[in-house]
Coordinates of C-alpha atoms and ligand atoms in Angstrom, one line a residue:
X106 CA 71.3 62.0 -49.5
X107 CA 73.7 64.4 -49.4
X108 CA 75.2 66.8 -46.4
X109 CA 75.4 70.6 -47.2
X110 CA 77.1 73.3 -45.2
X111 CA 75.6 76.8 -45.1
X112 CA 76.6 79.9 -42.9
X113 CA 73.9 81.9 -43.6
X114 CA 71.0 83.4 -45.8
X115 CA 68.9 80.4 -45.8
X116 CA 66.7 82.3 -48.3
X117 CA 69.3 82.4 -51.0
X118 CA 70.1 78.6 -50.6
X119 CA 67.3 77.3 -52.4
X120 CA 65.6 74.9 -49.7
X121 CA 62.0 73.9 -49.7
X122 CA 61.9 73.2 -46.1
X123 CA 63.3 74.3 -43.0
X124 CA 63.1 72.4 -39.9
X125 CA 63.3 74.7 -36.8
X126 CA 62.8 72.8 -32.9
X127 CA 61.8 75.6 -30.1
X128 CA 61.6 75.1 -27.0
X129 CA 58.0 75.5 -24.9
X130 CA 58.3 78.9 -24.5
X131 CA 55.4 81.3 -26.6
X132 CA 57.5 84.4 -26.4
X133 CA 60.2 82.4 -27.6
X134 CA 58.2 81.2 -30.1
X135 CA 56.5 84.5 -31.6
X136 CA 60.0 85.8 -31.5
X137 CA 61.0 83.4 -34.0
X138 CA 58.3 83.9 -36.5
X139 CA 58.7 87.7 -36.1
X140 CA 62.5 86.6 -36.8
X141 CA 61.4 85.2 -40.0
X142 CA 59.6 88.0 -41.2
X143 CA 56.1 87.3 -42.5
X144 CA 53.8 89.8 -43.5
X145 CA 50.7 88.0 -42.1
X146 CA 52.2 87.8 -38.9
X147 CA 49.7 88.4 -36.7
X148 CA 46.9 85.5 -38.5
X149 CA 49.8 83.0 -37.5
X150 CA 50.2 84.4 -34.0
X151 CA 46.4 83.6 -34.5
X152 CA 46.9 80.3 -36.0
X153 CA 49.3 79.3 -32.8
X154 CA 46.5 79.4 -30.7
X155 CA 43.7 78.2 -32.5
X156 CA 46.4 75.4 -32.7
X157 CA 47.0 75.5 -29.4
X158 CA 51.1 75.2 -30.1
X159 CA 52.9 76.1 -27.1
X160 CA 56.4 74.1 -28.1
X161 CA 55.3 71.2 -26.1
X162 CA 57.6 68.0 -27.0
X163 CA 56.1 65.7 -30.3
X164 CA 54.1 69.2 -31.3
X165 CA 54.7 70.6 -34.9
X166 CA 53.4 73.6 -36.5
X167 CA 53.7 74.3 -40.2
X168 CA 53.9 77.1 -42.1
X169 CA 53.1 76.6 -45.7
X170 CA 55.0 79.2 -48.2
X171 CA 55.4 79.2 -51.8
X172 CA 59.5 79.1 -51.8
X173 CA 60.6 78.0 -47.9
X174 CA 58.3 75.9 -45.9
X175 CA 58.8 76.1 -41.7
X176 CA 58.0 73.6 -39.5
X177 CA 58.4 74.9 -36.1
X178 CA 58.9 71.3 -34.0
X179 CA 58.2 71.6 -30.3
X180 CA 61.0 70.2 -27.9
X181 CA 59.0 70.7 -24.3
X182 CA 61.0 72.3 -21.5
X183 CA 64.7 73.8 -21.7
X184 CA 65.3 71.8 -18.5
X185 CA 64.0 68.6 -19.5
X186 CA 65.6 68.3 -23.2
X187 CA 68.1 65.5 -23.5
X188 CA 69.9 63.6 -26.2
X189 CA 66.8 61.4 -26.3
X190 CA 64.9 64.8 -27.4
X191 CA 67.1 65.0 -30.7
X192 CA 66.1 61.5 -31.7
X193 CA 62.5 62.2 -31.3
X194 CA 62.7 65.3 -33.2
X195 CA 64.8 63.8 -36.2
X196 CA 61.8 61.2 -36.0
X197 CA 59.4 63.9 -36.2
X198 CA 61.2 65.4 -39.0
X199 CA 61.4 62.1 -41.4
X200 CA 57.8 61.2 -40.6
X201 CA 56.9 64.8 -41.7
X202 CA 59.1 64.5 -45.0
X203 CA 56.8 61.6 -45.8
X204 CA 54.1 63.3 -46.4
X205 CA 55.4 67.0 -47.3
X206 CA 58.1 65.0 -50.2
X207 CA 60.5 67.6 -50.9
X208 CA 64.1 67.4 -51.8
X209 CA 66.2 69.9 -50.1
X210 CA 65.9 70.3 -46.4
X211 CA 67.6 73.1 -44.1
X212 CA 68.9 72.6 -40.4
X213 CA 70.2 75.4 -38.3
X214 CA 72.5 73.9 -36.1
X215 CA 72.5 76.2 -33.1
X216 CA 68.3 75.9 -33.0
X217 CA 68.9 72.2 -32.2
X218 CA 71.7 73.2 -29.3
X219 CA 69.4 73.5 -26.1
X220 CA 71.6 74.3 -23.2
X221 CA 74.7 72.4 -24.6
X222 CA 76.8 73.2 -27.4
X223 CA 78.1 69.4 -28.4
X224 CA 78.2 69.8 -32.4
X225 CA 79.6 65.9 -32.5
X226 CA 76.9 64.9 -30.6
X227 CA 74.5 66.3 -31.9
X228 CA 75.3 65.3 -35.9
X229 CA 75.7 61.7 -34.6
X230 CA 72.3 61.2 -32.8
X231 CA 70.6 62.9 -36.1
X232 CA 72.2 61.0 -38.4
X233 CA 71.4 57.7 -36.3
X234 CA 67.8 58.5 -35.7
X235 CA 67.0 59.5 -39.3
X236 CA 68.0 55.9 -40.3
X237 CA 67.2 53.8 -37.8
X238 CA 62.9 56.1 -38.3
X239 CA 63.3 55.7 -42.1
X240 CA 63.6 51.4 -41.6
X241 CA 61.5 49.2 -42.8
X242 CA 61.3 45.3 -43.3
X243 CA 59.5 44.6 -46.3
X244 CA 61.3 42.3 -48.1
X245 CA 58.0 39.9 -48.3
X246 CA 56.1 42.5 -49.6
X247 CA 55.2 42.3 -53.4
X248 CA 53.9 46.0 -53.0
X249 CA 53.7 47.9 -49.5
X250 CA 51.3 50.5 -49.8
X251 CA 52.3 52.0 -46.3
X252 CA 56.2 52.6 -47.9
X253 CA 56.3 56.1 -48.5
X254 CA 60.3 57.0 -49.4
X255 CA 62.0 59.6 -48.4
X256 CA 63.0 62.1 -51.4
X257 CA 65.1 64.0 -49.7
X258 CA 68.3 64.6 -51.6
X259 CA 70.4 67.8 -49.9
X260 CA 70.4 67.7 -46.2
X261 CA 71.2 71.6 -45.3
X262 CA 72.9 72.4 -42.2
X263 CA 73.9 76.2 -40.9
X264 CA 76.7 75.9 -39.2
X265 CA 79.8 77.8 -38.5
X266 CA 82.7 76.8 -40.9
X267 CA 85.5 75.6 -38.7
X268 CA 82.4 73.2 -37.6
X269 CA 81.8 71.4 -40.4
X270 CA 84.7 68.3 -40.0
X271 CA 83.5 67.7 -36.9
X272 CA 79.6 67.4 -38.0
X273 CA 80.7 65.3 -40.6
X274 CA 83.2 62.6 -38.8
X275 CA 80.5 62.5 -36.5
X276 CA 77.4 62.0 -38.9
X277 CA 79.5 59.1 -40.6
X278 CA 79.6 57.7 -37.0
X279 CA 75.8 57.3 -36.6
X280 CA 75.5 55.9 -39.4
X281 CA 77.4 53.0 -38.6
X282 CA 75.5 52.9 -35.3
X283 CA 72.4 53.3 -37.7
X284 CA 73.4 50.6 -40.2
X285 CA 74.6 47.6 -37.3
X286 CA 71.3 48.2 -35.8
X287 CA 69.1 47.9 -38.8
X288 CA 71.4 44.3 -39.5
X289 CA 70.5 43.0 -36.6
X290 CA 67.2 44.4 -37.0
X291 CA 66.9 42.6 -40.5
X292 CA 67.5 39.2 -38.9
X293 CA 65.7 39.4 -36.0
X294 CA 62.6 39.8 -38.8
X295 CA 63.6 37.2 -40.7
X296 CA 61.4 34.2 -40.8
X297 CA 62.9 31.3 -38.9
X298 CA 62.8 28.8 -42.4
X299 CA 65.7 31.5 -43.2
X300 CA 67.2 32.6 -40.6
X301 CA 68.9 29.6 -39.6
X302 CA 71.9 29.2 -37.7
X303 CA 73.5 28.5 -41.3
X304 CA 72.3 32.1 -42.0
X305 CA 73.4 32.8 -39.0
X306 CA 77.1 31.4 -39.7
X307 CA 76.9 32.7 -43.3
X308 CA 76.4 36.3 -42.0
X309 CA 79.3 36.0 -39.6
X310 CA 81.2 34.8 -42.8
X311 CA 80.4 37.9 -44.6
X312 CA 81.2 40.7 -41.8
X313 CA 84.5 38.5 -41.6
X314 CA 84.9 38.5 -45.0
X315 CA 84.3 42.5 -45.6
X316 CA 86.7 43.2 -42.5
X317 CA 90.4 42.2 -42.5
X318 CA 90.7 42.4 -38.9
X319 CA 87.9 40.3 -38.4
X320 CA 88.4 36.5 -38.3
X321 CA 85.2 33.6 -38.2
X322 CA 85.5 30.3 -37.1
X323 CA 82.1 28.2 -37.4
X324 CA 82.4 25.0 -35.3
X325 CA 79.8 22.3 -37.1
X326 CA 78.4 19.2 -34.8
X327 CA 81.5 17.0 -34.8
X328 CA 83.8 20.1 -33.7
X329 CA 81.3 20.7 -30.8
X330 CA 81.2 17.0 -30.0
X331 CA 85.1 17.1 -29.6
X332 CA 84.7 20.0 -27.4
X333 CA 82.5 18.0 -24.8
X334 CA 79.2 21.0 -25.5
X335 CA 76.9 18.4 -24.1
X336 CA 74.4 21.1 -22.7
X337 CA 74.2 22.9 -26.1
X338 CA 74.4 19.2 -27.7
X339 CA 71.2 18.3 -26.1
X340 CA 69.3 21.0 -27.1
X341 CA 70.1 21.2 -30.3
X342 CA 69.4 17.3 -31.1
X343 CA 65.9 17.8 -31.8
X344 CA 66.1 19.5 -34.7
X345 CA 66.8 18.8 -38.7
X346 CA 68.4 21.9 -39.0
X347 CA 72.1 21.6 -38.7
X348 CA 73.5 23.5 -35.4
X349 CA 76.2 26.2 -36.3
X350 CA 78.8 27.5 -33.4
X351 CA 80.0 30.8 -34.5
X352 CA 83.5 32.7 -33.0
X353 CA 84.0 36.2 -34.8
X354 CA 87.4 37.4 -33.3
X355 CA 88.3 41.0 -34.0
X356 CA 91.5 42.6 -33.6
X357 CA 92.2 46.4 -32.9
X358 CA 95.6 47.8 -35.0
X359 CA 97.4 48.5 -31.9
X360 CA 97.8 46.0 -29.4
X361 CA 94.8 46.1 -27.5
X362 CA 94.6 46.5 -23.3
X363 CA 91.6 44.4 -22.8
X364 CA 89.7 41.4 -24.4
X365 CA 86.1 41.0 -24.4
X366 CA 83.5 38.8 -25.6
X367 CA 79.9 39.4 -26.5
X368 CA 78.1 36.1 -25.9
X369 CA 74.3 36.1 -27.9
X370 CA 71.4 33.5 -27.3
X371 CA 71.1 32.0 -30.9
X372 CA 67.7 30.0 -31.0
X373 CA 67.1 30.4 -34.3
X374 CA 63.4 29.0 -33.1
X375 CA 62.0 28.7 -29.8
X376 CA 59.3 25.8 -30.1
X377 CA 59.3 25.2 -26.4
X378 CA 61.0 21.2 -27.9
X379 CA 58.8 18.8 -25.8
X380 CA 57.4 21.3 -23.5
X381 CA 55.8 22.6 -26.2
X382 CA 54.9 26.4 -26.1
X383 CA 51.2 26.6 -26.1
X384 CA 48.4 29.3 -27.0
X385 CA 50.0 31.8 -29.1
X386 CA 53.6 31.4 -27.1
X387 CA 55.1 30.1 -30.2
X388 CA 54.3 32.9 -32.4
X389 CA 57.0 35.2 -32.5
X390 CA 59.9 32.8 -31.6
X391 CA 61.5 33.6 -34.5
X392 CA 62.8 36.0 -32.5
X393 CA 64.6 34.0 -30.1
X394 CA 68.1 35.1 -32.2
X395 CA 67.9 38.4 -31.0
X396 CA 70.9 38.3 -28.7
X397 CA 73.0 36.8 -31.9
X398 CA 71.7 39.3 -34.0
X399 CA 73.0 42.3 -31.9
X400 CA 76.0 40.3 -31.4
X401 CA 76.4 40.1 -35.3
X402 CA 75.3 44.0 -35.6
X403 CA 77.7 45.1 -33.2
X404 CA 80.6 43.0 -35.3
X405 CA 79.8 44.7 -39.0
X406 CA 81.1 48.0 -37.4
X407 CA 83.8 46.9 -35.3
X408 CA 86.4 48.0 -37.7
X409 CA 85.4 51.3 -39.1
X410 CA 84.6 52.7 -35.5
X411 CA 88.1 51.3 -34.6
X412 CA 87.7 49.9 -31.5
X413 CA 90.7 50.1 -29.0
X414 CA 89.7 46.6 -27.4
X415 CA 89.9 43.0 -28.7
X416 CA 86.9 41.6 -29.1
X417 CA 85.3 38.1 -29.4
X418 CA 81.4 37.1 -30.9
X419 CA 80.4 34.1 -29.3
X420 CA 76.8 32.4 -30.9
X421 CA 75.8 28.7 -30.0
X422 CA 73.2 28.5 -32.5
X423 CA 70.7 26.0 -33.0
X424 CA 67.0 25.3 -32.9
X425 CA 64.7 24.2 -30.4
X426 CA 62.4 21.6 -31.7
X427 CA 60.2 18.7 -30.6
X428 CA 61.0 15.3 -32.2
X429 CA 61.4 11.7 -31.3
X430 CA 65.1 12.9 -30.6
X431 CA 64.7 15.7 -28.8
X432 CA 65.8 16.2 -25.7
X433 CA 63.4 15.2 -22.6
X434 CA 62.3 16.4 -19.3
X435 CA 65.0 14.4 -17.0
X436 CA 67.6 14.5 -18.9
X437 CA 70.8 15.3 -17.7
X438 CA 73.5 16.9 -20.3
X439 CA 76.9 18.1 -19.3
X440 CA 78.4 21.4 -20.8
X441 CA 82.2 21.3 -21.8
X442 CA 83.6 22.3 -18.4
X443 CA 82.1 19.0 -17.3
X444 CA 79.1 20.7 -14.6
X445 CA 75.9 18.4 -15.1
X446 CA 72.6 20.0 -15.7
X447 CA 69.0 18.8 -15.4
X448 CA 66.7 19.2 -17.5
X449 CA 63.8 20.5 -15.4
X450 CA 61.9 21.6 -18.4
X451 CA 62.9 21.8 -22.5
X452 CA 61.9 25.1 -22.8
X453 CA 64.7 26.7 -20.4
X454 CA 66.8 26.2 -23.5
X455 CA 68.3 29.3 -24.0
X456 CA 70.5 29.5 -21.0
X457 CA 71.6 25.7 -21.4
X458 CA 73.0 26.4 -24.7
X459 CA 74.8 29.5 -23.2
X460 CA 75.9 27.0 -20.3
X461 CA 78.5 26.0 -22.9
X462 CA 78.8 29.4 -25.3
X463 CA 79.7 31.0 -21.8
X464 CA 82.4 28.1 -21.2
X465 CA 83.7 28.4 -24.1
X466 CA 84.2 32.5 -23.5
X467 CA 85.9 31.7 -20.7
X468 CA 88.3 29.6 -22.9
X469 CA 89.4 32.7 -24.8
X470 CA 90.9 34.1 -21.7
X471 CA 88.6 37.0 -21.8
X472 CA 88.7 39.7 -19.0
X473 CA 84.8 40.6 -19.4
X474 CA 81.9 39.1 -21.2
X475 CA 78.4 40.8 -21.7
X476 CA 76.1 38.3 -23.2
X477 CA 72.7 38.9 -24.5
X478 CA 69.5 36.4 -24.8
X479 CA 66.2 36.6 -25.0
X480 CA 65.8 34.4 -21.8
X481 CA 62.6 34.6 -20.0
X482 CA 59.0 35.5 -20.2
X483 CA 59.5 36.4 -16.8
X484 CA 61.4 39.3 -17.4
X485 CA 58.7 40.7 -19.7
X486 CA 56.3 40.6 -16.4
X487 CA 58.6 42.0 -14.5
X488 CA 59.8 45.3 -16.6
X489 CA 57.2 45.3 -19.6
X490 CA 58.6 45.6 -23.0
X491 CA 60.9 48.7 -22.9
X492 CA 63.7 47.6 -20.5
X493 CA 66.2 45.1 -20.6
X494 CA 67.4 43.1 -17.3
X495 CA 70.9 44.1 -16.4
X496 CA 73.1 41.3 -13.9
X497 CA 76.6 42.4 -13.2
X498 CA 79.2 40.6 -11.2
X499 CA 81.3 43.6 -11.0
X500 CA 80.1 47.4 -10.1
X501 CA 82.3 48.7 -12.3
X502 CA 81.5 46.9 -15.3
X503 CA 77.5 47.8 -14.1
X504 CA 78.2 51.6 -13.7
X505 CA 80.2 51.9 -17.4
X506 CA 77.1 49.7 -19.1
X507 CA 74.3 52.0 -18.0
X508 CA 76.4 54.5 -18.6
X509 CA 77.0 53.8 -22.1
X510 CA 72.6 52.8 -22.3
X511 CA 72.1 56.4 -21.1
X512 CA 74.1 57.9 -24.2
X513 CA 72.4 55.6 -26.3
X514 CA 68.8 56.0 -24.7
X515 CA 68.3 52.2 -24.9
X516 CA 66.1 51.2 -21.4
X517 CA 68.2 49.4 -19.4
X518 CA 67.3 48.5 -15.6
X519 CA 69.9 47.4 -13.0
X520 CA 68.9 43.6 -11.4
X521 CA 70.1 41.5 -8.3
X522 CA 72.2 38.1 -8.9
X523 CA 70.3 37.1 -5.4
X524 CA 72.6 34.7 -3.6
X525 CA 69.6 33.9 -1.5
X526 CA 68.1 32.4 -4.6
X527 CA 70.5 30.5 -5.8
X528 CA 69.6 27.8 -4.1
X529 CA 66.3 27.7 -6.4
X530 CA 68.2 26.1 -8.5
X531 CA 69.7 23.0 -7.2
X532 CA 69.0 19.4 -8.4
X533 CA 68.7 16.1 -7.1
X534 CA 70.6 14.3 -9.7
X535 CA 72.7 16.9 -11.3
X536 CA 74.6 19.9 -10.3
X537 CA 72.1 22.5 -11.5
X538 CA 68.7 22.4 -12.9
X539 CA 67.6 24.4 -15.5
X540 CA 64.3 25.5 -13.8
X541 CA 63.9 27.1 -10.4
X542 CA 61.9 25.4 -7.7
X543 CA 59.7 28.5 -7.0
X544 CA 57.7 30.5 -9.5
X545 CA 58.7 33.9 -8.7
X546 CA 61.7 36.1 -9.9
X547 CA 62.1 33.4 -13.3
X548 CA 64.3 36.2 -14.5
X549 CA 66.9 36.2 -11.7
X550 CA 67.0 32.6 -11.5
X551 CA 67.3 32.0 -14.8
X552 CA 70.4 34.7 -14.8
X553 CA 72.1 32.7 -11.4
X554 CA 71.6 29.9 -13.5
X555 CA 74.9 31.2 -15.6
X556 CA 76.0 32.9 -13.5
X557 CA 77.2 28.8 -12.2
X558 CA 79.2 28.6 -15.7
X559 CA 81.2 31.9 -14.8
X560 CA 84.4 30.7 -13.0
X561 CA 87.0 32.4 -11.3
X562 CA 87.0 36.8 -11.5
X563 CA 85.8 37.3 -15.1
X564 CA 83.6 40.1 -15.4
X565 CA 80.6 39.0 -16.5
X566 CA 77.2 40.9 -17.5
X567 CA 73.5 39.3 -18.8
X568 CA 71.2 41.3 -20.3
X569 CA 67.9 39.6 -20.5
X570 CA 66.9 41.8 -24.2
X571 CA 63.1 39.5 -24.0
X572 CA 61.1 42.5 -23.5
X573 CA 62.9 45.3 -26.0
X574 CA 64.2 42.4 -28.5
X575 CA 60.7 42.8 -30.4
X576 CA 58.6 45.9 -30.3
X577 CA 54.8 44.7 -30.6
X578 CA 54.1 48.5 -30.8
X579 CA 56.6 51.0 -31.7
X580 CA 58.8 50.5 -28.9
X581 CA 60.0 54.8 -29.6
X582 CA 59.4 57.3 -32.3
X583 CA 62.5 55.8 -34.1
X584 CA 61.9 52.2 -33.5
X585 CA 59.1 50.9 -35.7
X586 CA 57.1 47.5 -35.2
X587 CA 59.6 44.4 -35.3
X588 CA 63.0 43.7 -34.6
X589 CA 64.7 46.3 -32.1
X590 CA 67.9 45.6 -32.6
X591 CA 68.6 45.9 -29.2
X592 CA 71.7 46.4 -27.6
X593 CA 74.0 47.0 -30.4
X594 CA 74.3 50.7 -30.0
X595 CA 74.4 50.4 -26.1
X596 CA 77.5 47.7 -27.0
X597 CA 79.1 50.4 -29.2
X598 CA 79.0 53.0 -26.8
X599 CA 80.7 50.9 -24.1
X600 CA 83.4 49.8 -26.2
X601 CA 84.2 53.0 -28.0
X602 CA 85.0 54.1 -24.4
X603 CA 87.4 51.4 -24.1
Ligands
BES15 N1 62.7 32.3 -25.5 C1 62.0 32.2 -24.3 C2 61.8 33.5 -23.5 C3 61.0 34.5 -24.2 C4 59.6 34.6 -24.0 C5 61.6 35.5 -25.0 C6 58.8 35.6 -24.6 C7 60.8 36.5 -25.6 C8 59.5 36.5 -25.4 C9 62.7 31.2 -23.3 O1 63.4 30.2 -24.0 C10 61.6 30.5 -22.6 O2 60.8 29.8 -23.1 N2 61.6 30.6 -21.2 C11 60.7 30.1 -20.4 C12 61.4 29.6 -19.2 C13 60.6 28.7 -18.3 C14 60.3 27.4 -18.9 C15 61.4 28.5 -17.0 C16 59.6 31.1 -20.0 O3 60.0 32.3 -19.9 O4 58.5 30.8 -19.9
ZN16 ZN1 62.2 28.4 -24.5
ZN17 ZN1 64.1 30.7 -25.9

């Protein structure tokens, strides 16, 4: 698809469609229609209320012509419009073109511009939502009958001249926060027999491969032996699939002021190990990657957004499987800074392979670490499927990440590291267990649980992603059924503010 510039006479231009948001306002609304000059003006006016279209947000009303099609798309109230409005409406729009195939397609950009006049911003969040709607996973499909493409070939926008680099630079940009979310996306749907933590390693070898200033190093079993990774040791030993620890390390071209590192919960698949998961528990644990996933997303654009900061993609992957080796209730493993844990239960797995993934962080001499993991049911019954968990050690590091999820509009809700639990989590026989005595708050105990791995004054952030890693249900109008790939853009807004 291609981007065309226009300043005016949309008539002449040769579109088939144009795609015009107003706001809920019915004067507003017959004003535009007079604007556009029909000669059965009044039927429509007739047609808007038969219709009953007042502007109201997710509302469309079409007007069929023989040369230029107009699909007023309501955008609710002027005072409630947001970036998150712009998404939705791009949504709107690609759903439409699904059904109503036609090649050129006309913007206006100032019709788009309630109440703020951020061109950048605007081409960006277009360009991101119109991908990230348009995805679909059907590489298993000999024939999907519900894929309708897109035919779309000229993407028309009116806009003044001096405007146009600007909307350009800026469409390029969300694309790249498009095309890392539909990565990690892609893997997160990818049936566990695949995605592997070989896969895993193998697509960490690729982004390194495609980016210059991106080096890999994938540890195998011996490697992680030598580096005393008993905790991530001992989960992994059940299964026949061969564990994979993955460091991306990226490098800005000028000397960077801070290093991070983006820690992701790689359980390629969740089985519970011996504390089997029950019922239909097991089902989607395929997903139990995601945090990898967004780490790995977040990595394939590092270089072309040219990120100030140095950043580090840290991935203890492995499965969780029941087998005569596996790992039992009782046992007590110790990760590589030498702090014993019990194993209260085999399917707490996820934070005792980050017990060691976080160590090794630490290693790097890292100022801040954000990991992601799909950690606990709990978390799910405590914020539903929309909203992440957020723990922060350090206000400032709190305030800049739900910053950065407000510019992305991923749900992300702020949650206490409650000293008073911590002792919830204290064994008899080792230093820490890795289930809470007490069945409430499993997501804040299971977060203070790593929180014991983080030494000394790095700042340190855990988002629990099990709720938005998966949409059961479209989780938003550009976020079909399946993987989210959650977090990535969220990550990308934060750093491209460092
Ligand atoms: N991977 C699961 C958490 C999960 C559940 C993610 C549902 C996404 C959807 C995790 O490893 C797990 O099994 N957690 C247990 C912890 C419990 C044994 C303390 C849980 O939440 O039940
Ligand atoms: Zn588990
Ligand atoms: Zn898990």
């Amino acid at each position: 698809m291609e981007l065309q510039f226009f300043q005016k006479d949309i008539d002449e231009q040769g579109f088939e469609l144009l795609y015009l948001p107003v706001l809920e306002d019915i004067n507003a609304i017959k004003a535009w229609i007079s604007f556009l000059g029909y000669e059965d003006e009044k039927e429509l006016f007739g047609r808007l209320q038969k219709e009953k279209f007042s502007g109201k947000a997710g509302q469309l009303f079409v007007i069929h012509s023989q040369d230029l099609a107009v699909v007023l798309a309501g955008c609710g109230a002027k005072e409630k419009f947001s970036q998150e409005n712009w998404r939705e409406l791009t949504a709107y729009l690609v759903k439409f073109l699904k059904t109503y195939q036609v090649n050129k397609v006309a913007l206006i950009a100032k019709t788009w511009l309630k109440g703020t006049s951020d061109i950048s911003l605007l081409a960006k969040t277009i360009a991101e939502s119109w991908h990230l709607t348009n995805y679909s996973f059907n590489q298993y499909k000999k024939s999907d009958t519900d894929k309708i493409e897109l035919v779309v070939i000229d993407l028309g926008i009116e806009l003044e001249l001096g405007k146009k680099r600007d909307f350009k630079t800026a469409w390029e940009q969300g694309l790249l926060f498009a095309s890392s979310t539909i990565l990690a996306r892609d893997l997160v749907n990818e049936p566990a027999s695949i995605m592997t933590p070989s896969f895993l390693a193998e697509t960490a070898l690729k982004i390194s491969k495609a980016n210059p200033q991106i080096k890999a190093k994938i540890l195998d079993k011996e490697q992680v032996e030598k580096l005393g990774m008993g905790a991530f040791l001992g989960i992994d030993q059940g299964s026949e699939e061969p564990l994979k620890f993955i460091h991306l390390i990226y490098q800005p071209k000028t000397k960077a002021k801070e290093k991070i590192a983006l820690v992701g919960k790689g359980i390629t698949f969740d089985s519970g190990g011996l504390n089997i998961k029950v019922g239909d528990g097991m089902t989607d644990m395929k997903i139990d990657m995601a945090g990898a996933a967004t780490v790995l997303g977040v990595f394939s654009v590092l270089t072309d957004l040219k990120i100030k900061a140095e950043v580090h993609g840290i991935i203890a992957a492995c499965e969780n499987m029941p087998s005569g080796k596996a790992i039992k209730p009782g046992d007590v493993v110790k990760n590589m800074q030498g702090k014993s844990i019990e194993i209260g239960n085999t399917d707490a797995e996820g934070r005792v392979t980050l017990a060691d993934a976080l160590a090794y962080a630490q290693k790097q001499k890292v100022d801040t670490i954000v990991d992601l993991a799909t950690l606990t049911g709990a978390c799910i019954v405590a914020l539903g499927s929309s909203y992440a968990a957020l723990y922060v050690n350090q206000e400032n590091l709190a305030k800049d990440l739900l910053k950065a999820a407000n510019t992305s509009g991923e749900k992300i809700w702020r949650m206490p590291l409650a000293p008073e639990y911590k002792e919830l989590n204290k064994s008899n026989v080792a230093d820490v267990r890795n289930i809470a005595s007490a069945r409430g708050g499993g997501s804040i105990t299971a977060a203070l649980f790593l929180q014991e791995f983080i030494v000394g004054d790095t700042a340190w952030a855990h988002l629990d992603i099990a709720g938005p890693a998966y949409a059961e249900k479209p989780l938003n109008a550009y976020t079909p059924i399946g993987g989210v790939g959650f977090g990535v853009r969220t990550l990308l807004e934060w750093l491209s503010l460092k």
